[in-house]
Structure formats: structure tokens, C-alpha cells
Amino acid sequence: MTRAQDIVLPIAGQDTAHFDCVFPTCGGVCCKNGRPPVEEAENARIEQNLAKILPHMTEKARARVERDGFRTERKKEGLRALAVTDGWCVFHNEGCVLHKVGALEGDRWKYKPWRCIAFPLERTTDGAWHVRQWGVEGEAWDLFCLNPDESPKKATTTLTAELAFVRELDDGKEAWRFLTPADQPTPRPSMQAR
């Protein structure tokens, strides 16, 4: 079994940061007003699968998405962000709908934006990773889970999946997430299912 402390990846503050995800106890507060930016390939993947995602959404969120789409004109990092309804991400319904639909298909992160998967890990403007904490790198989000005094657990012991994911992201093993359907390589005829 891989342990977070065994994953070699330079992360600022990893030795001093504390973090403990208590979902579902918290109700998924990281999905409240979070508005993560969405890569064009992530947008295309969600758009292509919207018919199977919509039934899992709240009624208000579904109506908003059907009327105006699931992204806003608001931009972060030069990318359009996910929309919110009643202060929550449109894909929040007792947890992440994108996560749930992906899990039903055998890959819980298949449709989820990479920034949501990596949370609370975040890239700095110079490309380095850090654990989001109050007072670090100008962190303005006041989520209780980002308060290092809230948990005695070190981030290196609680973020195994997230650390493994960002490692694969940096190693290029998650490059498919950034390929739109038009960018996907066409399988050679010998490789196509017969």
C-alpha cells in the first residue's frame, strides 16, 4: 500500500501542514462557492456526458445548467469557472455528482476537474505544489479544514490519494485530462474493436 510520505514530490509545507477531510460530516464545504476553473478538455468531457450527469443533480442546478450551461463567464487562471446555484457548485448534491457518476462507471475521477481532485493541494504560479492552509501563499478561503489548528493530522498522512494524483499529473500519466475529443489520437485500425 502506498503511503503519502512515500510519494516523492516537492510540496511546500508538506512537513508542517495539517489537513483532515471529514466529508460527509462537513457537507462538502469545499464545493460551496468554490468555482474551480475548468480546462477545455474537462469541459468537453462533461458536456459529452451531461445526459447521464443531469439526473443526479439538484432540480435548481439542473435547470440552471439546461438554461445557461455549467460554467460561468467568470474566469480563474484564464479559464471559465464552474457555476454555482444557491451558493453551491452546480454539481454538488450530497457530494460531487461528477465523482458519483464516475464511480458508477469504475473511475471516480473520470469527470471531476483535476483541481477538485487535487484539493487541498494547489500549484503556485511558478508551478510548485503546496498544501493550502490559512495564511500560506495568500490563502483567502476560510474553510475550517484549511486551518492547520483544526486537525492534529499531518497532511503527509491524510493526502495519499491526492499526492499520488498530482504526482501522476506531473509525470504526464494524467495527460489525457487535457486532451479534447478533437485532440485524442485515432486508434490504428488493428487496435480498434472488431
CSV table of C-alpha atoms in Angstrom, one decimal:
chain,number,residue,atom,x,y,z
A,1,MET,CA,0.0,0.0,0.0
A,2,THR,CA,1.3,3.4,-1.0
A,3,ARG,CA,1.6,5.9,1.9
A,4,ALA,CA,1.6,9.7,1.3
A,5,GLN,CA,5.0,10.0,2.9
A,6,ASP,CA,6.4,7.5,0.4
A,7,ILE,CA,5.5,9.6,-2.6
A,8,VAL,CA,8.4,11.8,-3.6
A,9,LEU,CA,7.1,15.1,-4.7
A,10,PRO,CA,8.3,18.5,-3.6
A,11,ILE,CA,5.3,20.2,-1.8
A,12,ALA,CA,5.9,23.4,0.1
A,13,GLY,CA,4.8,23.0,3.7
A,14,GLN,CA,4.2,19.2,3.5
A,15,ASP,CA,6.1,18.6,6.7
A,16,THR,CA,4.2,21.2,8.7
A,17,ALA,CA,0.8,21.3,7.1
A,18,HIS,CA,-2.2,19.7,8.8
A,19,PHE,CA,-5.3,18.5,7.0
A,20,ASP,CA,-8.1,16.1,7.6
A,21,CYS,CA,-11.1,15.8,5.2
A,22,VAL,CA,-14.1,15.0,7.3
A,23,PHE,CA,-16.6,14.7,4.4
A,24,PRO,CA,-19.6,13.9,4.6
A,25,THR,CA,-19.7,15.5,8.1
A,26,CYS,CA,-18.8,18.9,6.7
A,27,GLY,CA,-21.4,18.7,4.0
A,28,GLY,CA,-18.8,19.2,1.3
A,29,VAL,CA,-18.0,22.8,2.1
A,30,CYS,CA,-15.1,22.8,-0.4
A,31,CYS,CA,-17.9,22.7,-3.0
A,32,LYS,CA,-19.5,25.8,-1.6
A,33,ASN,CA,-18.7,28.9,-3.7
A,34,GLY,CA,-15.6,27.1,-4.8
A,35,ARG,CA,-16.0,27.8,-8.6
A,36,PRO,CA,-12.9,25.9,-9.8
A,37,PRO,CA,-11.6,26.8,-13.3
A,38,VAL,CA,-12.3,24.1,-15.8
A,39,GLU,CA,-9.9,23.1,-18.6
A,40,GLU,CA,-11.4,23.0,-22.1
A,41,ALA,CA,-10.9,19.2,-22.3
A,42,GLU,CA,-12.7,18.8,-18.9
A,43,ASN,CA,-15.5,21.0,-20.2
A,44,ALA,CA,-15.8,18.8,-23.3
A,45,ARG,CA,-15.8,15.6,-21.3
A,46,ILE,CA,-18.6,16.9,-19.0
A,47,GLU,CA,-20.6,18.3,-21.9
A,48,GLN,CA,-20.4,15.0,-23.8
A,49,ASN,CA,-21.7,13.1,-20.8
A,50,LEU,CA,-24.2,15.7,-19.5
A,51,ALA,CA,-27.2,13.5,-20.3
A,52,LYS,CA,-26.1,10.9,-17.7
A,53,ILE,CA,-24.9,13.6,-15.2
A,54,LEU,CA,-28.1,15.8,-15.2
A,55,PRO,CA,-30.4,13.2,-13.4
A,56,HIS,CA,-28.1,13.2,-10.4
A,57,MET,CA,-28.2,17.0,-9.9
A,58,THR,CA,-30.5,19.1,-7.8
A,59,GLU,CA,-33.5,20.4,-9.5
A,60,LYS,CA,-32.3,24.0,-9.4
A,61,ALA,CA,-28.8,23.1,-10.6
A,62,ARG,CA,-30.2,21.0,-13.4
A,63,ALA,CA,-32.5,23.9,-14.5
A,64,ARG,CA,-29.6,26.3,-14.4
A,65,VAL,CA,-27.3,24.0,-16.4
A,66,GLU,CA,-30.1,23.4,-19.0
A,67,ARG,CA,-30.7,27.1,-19.3
A,68,ASP,CA,-27.2,28.6,-19.1
A,69,GLY,CA,-24.6,25.8,-19.1
A,70,PHE,CA,-22.4,24.6,-16.2
A,71,ARG,CA,-19.7,27.3,-16.5
A,72,THR,CA,-19.8,31.0,-15.9
A,73,GLU,CA,-18.1,33.8,-17.7
A,74,ARG,CA,-16.1,34.3,-14.5
A,75,LYS,CA,-12.5,33.3,-15.1
A,76,LYS,CA,-9.8,32.0,-12.9
A,77,GLU,CA,-6.3,31.2,-14.3
A,78,GLY,CA,-7.7,32.3,-17.7
A,79,LEU,CA,-10.3,29.5,-17.7
A,80,ARG,CA,-14.1,29.7,-17.2
A,81,ALA,CA,-15.2,28.5,-13.8
A,82,LEU,CA,-18.0,26.1,-12.7
A,83,ALA,CA,-21.3,27.8,-11.9
A,84,VAL,CA,-23.0,27.9,-8.6
A,85,THR,CA,-26.6,27.6,-7.6
A,86,ASP,CA,-27.7,28.7,-4.1
A,87,GLY,CA,-24.0,29.2,-3.3
A,88,TRP,CA,-23.0,25.6,-4.2
A,89,CYS,CA,-21.3,24.2,-7.2
A,90,VAL,CA,-23.9,23.1,-9.7
A,91,PHE,CA,-22.5,19.6,-9.5
A,92,HIS,CA,-23.0,19.3,-5.7
A,93,ASN,CA,-25.8,17.2,-4.5
A,94,GLU,CA,-24.9,15.5,-1.2
A,95,GLY,CA,-21.4,15.2,-2.5
A,96,CYS,CA,-20.0,15.6,-6.0
A,97,VAL,CA,-22.2,14.4,-8.8
A,98,LEU,CA,-19.2,14.1,-11.2
A,99,HIS,CA,-17.5,11.9,-8.6
A,100,LYS,CA,-20.6,9.7,-8.2
A,101,VAL,CA,-21.2,9.2,-11.9
A,102,GLY,CA,-17.5,8.4,-12.5
A,103,ALA,CA,-17.6,5.9,-9.6
A,104,LEU,CA,-20.6,4.2,-11.1
A,105,GLU,CA,-18.5,3.7,-14.2
A,106,GLY,CA,-15.5,2.5,-12.3
A,107,ASP,CA,-13.4,5.7,-12.2
A,108,ARG,CA,-14.4,8.1,-9.5
A,109,TRP,CA,-12.3,10.9,-11.0
A,110,LYS,CA,-13.3,10.4,-14.7
A,111,TYR,CA,-15.4,13.6,-15.0
A,112,LYS,CA,-14.1,15.6,-12.0
A,113,PRO,CA,-11.9,18.6,-12.7
A,114,TRP,CA,-8.3,18.0,-11.8
A,115,ARG,CA,-8.3,21.0,-9.4
A,116,CYS,CA,-11.1,19.4,-7.4
A,117,ILE,CA,-9.3,16.0,-7.3
A,118,ALA,CA,-6.0,17.6,-6.0
A,119,PHE,CA,-7.7,19.7,-3.3
A,120,PRO,CA,-6.2,20.9,-0.9
A,121,LEU,CA,-3.0,20.7,-3.0
A,122,GLU,CA,-2.6,23.6,-5.3
A,123,ARG,CA,0.0,24.8,-7.8
A,124,THR,CA,1.7,28.1,-7.2
A,125,THR,CA,2.3,30.5,-10.1
A,126,ASP,CA,5.8,29.0,-10.5
A,127,GLY,CA,4.4,25.5,-10.9
A,128,ALA,CA,5.4,24.2,-7.5
A,129,TRP,CA,2.8,22.4,-5.3
A,130,HIS,CA,1.7,23.5,-1.8
A,131,VAL,CA,-0.8,22.4,0.8
A,132,ARG,CA,-3.5,25.1,1.1
A,133,GLN,CA,-3.5,26.4,4.6
A,134,TRP,CA,-4.7,29.6,6.2
A,135,GLY,CA,-2.0,32.3,5.8
A,136,VAL,CA,0.0,30.3,3.3
A,137,GLU,CA,0.5,31.7,-0.3
A,138,GLY,CA,-2.1,34.3,0.4
A,139,GLU,CA,-4.9,31.8,1.1
A,140,ALA,CA,-8.1,33.7,1.4
A,141,TRP,CA,-10.6,30.8,1.6
A,142,ASP,CA,-11.7,30.5,5.3
A,143,LEU,CA,-12.7,26.8,5.2
A,144,PHE,CA,-12.2,25.2,8.6
A,145,CYS,CA,-10.3,22.3,7.0
A,146,LEU,CA,-7.6,24.7,5.8
A,147,ASN,CA,-7.0,25.8,9.4
A,148,PRO,CA,-3.8,24.0,10.5
A,149,ASP,CA,-5.0,24.2,14.1
A,150,GLU,CA,-8.2,22.3,13.2
A,151,SER,CA,-6.6,18.8,13.0
A,152,PRO,CA,-3.5,17.2,14.5
A,153,LYS,CA,-3.1,15.0,11.5
A,154,LYS,CA,-0.3,15.8,9.2
A,155,ALA,CA,-1.1,16.3,5.5
A,156,THR,CA,1.5,13.8,4.5
A,157,THR,CA,-0.5,11.1,6.3
A,158,THR,CA,-4.0,12.1,5.1
A,159,LEU,CA,-3.5,13.1,1.5
A,160,THR,CA,-2.3,9.8,0.0
A,161,ALA,CA,-4.7,9.8,-3.0
A,162,GLU,CA,-4.2,13.5,-3.7
A,163,LEU,CA,-0.4,13.2,-3.5
A,164,ALA,CA,-0.4,10.2,-5.9
A,165,PHE,CA,-2.7,12.0,-8.3
A,166,VAL,CA,-0.6,15.2,-8.5
A,167,ARG,CA,2.5,13.0,-8.9
A,168,GLU,CA,0.8,11.3,-11.9
A,169,LEU,CA,-0.2,14.7,-13.2
A,170,ASP,CA,3.4,16.0,-13.0
A,171,ASP,CA,4.7,12.7,-14.6
A,172,GLY,CA,2.3,13.1,-17.6
A,173,LYS,CA,0.3,10.0,-16.7
A,174,GLU,CA,-2.9,12.1,-16.5
A,175,ALA,CA,-2.2,14.0,-19.7
A,176,TRP,CA,-5.4,12.6,-21.2
A,177,ARG,CA,-7.3,15.0,-19.0
A,178,PHE,CA,-6.1,17.9,-21.1
A,179,LEU,CA,-7.0,16.4,-24.5
A,180,THR,CA,-10.3,17.4,-26.0
A,181,PRO,CA,-12.0,14.8,-28.2
A,182,ALA,CA,-10.6,16.5,-31.3
A,183,ASP,CA,-7.1,16.1,-29.8
A,184,GLN,CA,-7.5,12.4,-29.0
A,185,PRO,CA,-5.4,10.2,-31.2
A,186,THR,CA,-7.3,8.0,-33.6
A,187,PRO,CA,-6.7,4.3,-32.8
A,188,ARG,CA,-5.0,2.4,-35.6
A,189,PRO,CA,-7.4,0.0,-37.4
A,190,SER,CA,-5.6,-3.0,-36.0
A,191,MET,CA,-6.3,-1.7,-32.5
A,192,GLN,CA,-10.0,-1.0,-32.9
A,193,ALA,CA,-12.5,-3.4,-31.5
A,194,ARG,CA,-13.8,-5.8,-34.1
